[in-house]
Tab-separated table of C-alpha atoms in Angstrom:
chain	number	residue	atom	x	y	z
A	1	UNK	CA	-0.038	0.029	0.068
A	2	UNK	CA	1.333	3.348	-0.927
A	3	UNK	CA	0.459	6.230	1.427
A	4	UNK	CA	-2.268	8.571	0.700
A	5	UNK	CA	-0.184	11.704	0.240
A	6	UNK	CA	2.407	9.826	-1.984
A	7	UNK	CA	-0.489	8.741	-4.311
A	8	UNK	CA	-1.828	12.499	-4.490
A	9	UNK	CA	1.715	13.523	-5.540
A	10	UNK	CA	1.788	10.918	-8.244
A	11	UNK	CA	-1.518	11.778	-9.790
A	12	UNK	CA	-0.597	15.544	-9.782
A	13	UNK	CA	2.766	14.642	-11.357
A	14	UNK	CA	1.055	12.661	-14.131
A	15	UNK	CA	-0.958	15.905	-15.021
A	16	UNK	CA	2.296	18.149	-14.580
A	17	UNK	CA	4.362	15.884	-16.940
A	18	UNK	CA	1.662	15.433	-19.479
A	19	UNK	CA	1.114	19.354	-19.831
A	20	UNK	CA	4.880	19.732	-19.980
A	21	UNK	CA	4.959	17.356	-23.192
A	22	UNK	CA	7.278	15.068	-21.172
A	23	UNK	CA	6.409	11.491	-22.371
A	24	UNK	CA	9.381	9.834	-21.285
A	25	UNK	CA	8.887	11.146	-17.961
A	26	UNK	CA	5.221	10.508	-17.640
A	27	UNK	CA	6.003	6.748	-18.613
A	28	UNK	CA	8.456	6.578	-15.749
A	29	UNK	CA	5.317	6.623	-13.377
A	30	UNK	CA	3.659	3.595	-14.912
A	31	UNK	CA	4.510	-0.124	-14.703
A	32	UNK	CA	5.513	-1.999	-17.905
A	33	UNK	CA	2.227	-3.921	-18.046
A	34	UNK	CA	-0.145	-0.785	-16.955
A	35	UNK	CA	-3.537	-0.602	-18.383
A	36	UNK	CA	-5.702	2.225	-19.511
A	37	UNK	CA	-9.031	3.357	-20.757
A	38	UNK	CA	-9.678	6.823	-21.948
A	39	UNK	CA	-12.560	7.450	-21.803
A	40	UNK	CA	-14.098	4.306	-19.807
A	41	UNK	CA	-15.976	2.632	-22.219
A	42	UNK	CA	-13.805	3.108	-25.401
A	43	UNK	CA	-11.743	-0.018	-25.036
A	44	UNK	CA	-9.025	-1.139	-22.565
A	45	UNK	CA	-5.460	-1.149	-23.830
A	46	UNK	CA	-2.279	-2.318	-21.988
A	47	UNK	CA	1.343	-1.774	-21.847
A	48	UNK	CA	4.075	0.971	-22.202
A	49	UNK	CA	3.975	0.835	-26.105
A	50	UNK	CA	0.357	1.537	-26.084
A	51	UNK	CA	0.576	4.085	-23.292
A	52	UNK	CA	3.405	5.887	-25.394
A	53	UNK	CA	1.332	5.992	-28.457
A	54	UNK	CA	-1.702	7.443	-26.363
A	55	UNK	CA	0.271	9.876	-24.518
A	56	UNK	CA	2.229	11.065	-27.661
A	57	UNK	CA	-1.051	11.743	-29.438
A	58	UNK	CA	-2.294	13.917	-26.436
A	59	UNK	CA	1.008	15.794	-26.267
A	60	UNK	CA	0.994	16.441	-30.031
A	61	UNK	CA	-2.424	18.260	-29.491
A	62	UNK	CA	-0.621	20.597	-27.021
A	63	UNK	CA	-2.589	19.468	-24.160
A	64	UNK	CA	-2.610	21.460	-21.027
A	65	UNK	CA	-4.149	19.888	-18.012
A	66	UNK	CA	-5.454	21.817	-14.798
A	67	UNK	CA	-5.718	19.321	-12.050
A	68	UNK	CA	-8.377	20.103	-9.166
A	69	UNK	CA	-7.793	18.654	-5.653
A	70	UNK	CA	-6.924	14.831	-5.612
A	71	UNK	CA	-8.919	12.323	-3.331
A	72	UNK	CA	-7.018	9.298	-2.253
A	73	UNK	CA	-9.099	6.085	-1.621
A	74	UNK	CA	-9.154	4.383	1.603
A	75	UNK	CA	-8.218	1.124	-0.034
A	76	UNK	CA	-4.497	2.367	-0.391
A	77	UNK	CA	-4.536	1.797	-4.097
A	78	UNK	CA	-6.682	4.449	-5.920
A	79	UNK	CA	-6.531	8.178	-6.395
A	80	UNK	CA	-8.888	10.257	-8.278
A	81	UNK	CA	-8.605	14.039	-9.363
A	82	UNK	CA	-10.975	16.255	-11.393
A	83	UNK	CA	-9.008	17.698	-14.696
A	84	UNK	CA	-9.921	20.366	-16.966
A	85	UNK	CA	-7.862	19.742	-20.274
A	86	UNK	CA	-7.481	22.207	-23.065
A	87	UNK	CA	-6.028	20.861	-26.421
A	88	UNK	CA	-5.976	21.621	-30.110
A	89	UNK	CA	-8.799	20.184	-31.971
A	90	UNK	CA	-6.447	18.667	-34.490
A	91	UNK	CA	-5.510	15.894	-34.478
A	92	UNK	CA	-7.801	14.112	-31.870
A	93	UNK	CA	-10.949	16.139	-32.490
A	94	UNK	CA	-11.883	14.402	-35.856
A	95	UNK	CA	-11.610	10.990	-33.810
A	96	UNK	CA	-14.029	12.179	-31.236
A	97	UNK	CA	-16.264	13.505	-33.908
A	98	UNK	CA	-16.207	10.164	-36.037
A	99	UNK	CA	-17.381	8.403	-32.713
A	100	UNK	CA	-20.215	10.786	-32.411
A	101	UNK	CA	-19.013	12.437	-29.166
A	102	UNK	CA	-19.141	15.997	-30.643
A	103	UNK	CA	-20.148	17.985	-33.845
A	104	UNK	CA	-17.057	18.842	-35.913
A	105	UNK	CA	-16.412	22.428	-36.599
A	106	UNK	CA	-16.918	23.720	-40.228
A	107	UNK	CA	-13.156	24.943	-40.003
A	108	UNK	CA	-11.243	22.912	-37.500
A	109	UNK	CA	-8.024	25.213	-37.859
A	110	UNK	CA	-7.122	27.170	-34.629
A	111	UNK	CA	-10.020	25.375	-32.750
A	112	UNK	CA	-9.572	23.887	-29.296
A	113	UNK	CA	-11.307	21.204	-27.386
A	114	UNK	CA	-12.023	21.704	-23.825
A	115	UNK	CA	-12.528	18.368	-21.754
A	116	UNK	CA	-13.541	18.174	-18.125
A	117	UNK	CA	-13.002	14.650	-16.765
A	118	UNK	CA	-12.107	12.514	-13.654
A	119	UNK	CA	-8.757	10.643	-13.627
A	120	UNK	CA	-8.556	7.623	-11.759
A	121	UNK	CA	-4.893	5.932	-10.930
A	122	UNK	CA	-4.356	2.794	-9.396
A	123	UNK	CA	-0.788	2.645	-7.864
A	124	UNK	CA	0.759	-0.548	-7.137
A	125	UNK	CA	3.048	-1.369	-3.939
A	126	UNK	CA	6.112	-0.492	-5.933
A	127	UNK	CA	4.843	3.123	-6.373
A	128	UNK	CA	3.957	2.830	-10.024
A	129	UNK	CA	0.767	3.360	-11.624
A	130	UNK	CA	-0.820	0.130	-12.823
A	131	UNK	CA	-3.972	1.393	-14.293
A	132	UNK	CA	-5.339	4.753	-15.492
A	133	UNK	CA	-9.172	5.507	-16.381
A	134	UNK	CA	-10.541	8.603	-17.538
A	135	UNK	CA	-14.161	9.071	-17.026
A	136	UNK	CA	-15.882	11.741	-19.149
A	137	UNK	CA	-19.131	11.985	-21.350
A	138	UNK	CA	-20.136	13.891	-24.412
A	139	UNK	CA	-21.652	16.662	-22.383
A	140	UNK	CA	-17.876	17.427	-20.822
A	141	UNK	CA	-16.449	17.902	-24.168
A	142	UNK	CA	-16.768	21.190	-26.359
A	143	UNK	CA	-15.038	22.788	-29.130
A	144	UNK	CA	-13.801	26.345	-28.448
A	145	UNK	CA	-11.725	29.224	-30.128
């Protein structure tokens, strides 16, 4: 079990490294066989290669996350934090539009996406993240700019 303050530090560090575009540093927080689902319901993936690909796309969209106050689960494993993320519409916006999660803008150039979600991390005894889940719905995603 990892103490609550350490788990809170890890989840905030996740957002800091993502916003800094530090994919390698971000992956240092994760176990080799970590699994993730973003958003929940879109399909579970696992392993560092899949995580790298996912995080690289998010970084390429110039994503900036602003984390709220983290909450640690009493189980000694889970931590959650509300996140507001803003990113370029391209390249991920068309994927969201194709899935029916938002209406595509007539001119996507210069547009941004704003997404509100809750990030959940499960941290193992070794202090590495073993699972990431992002919970958000259609009403939490909007095109701006």
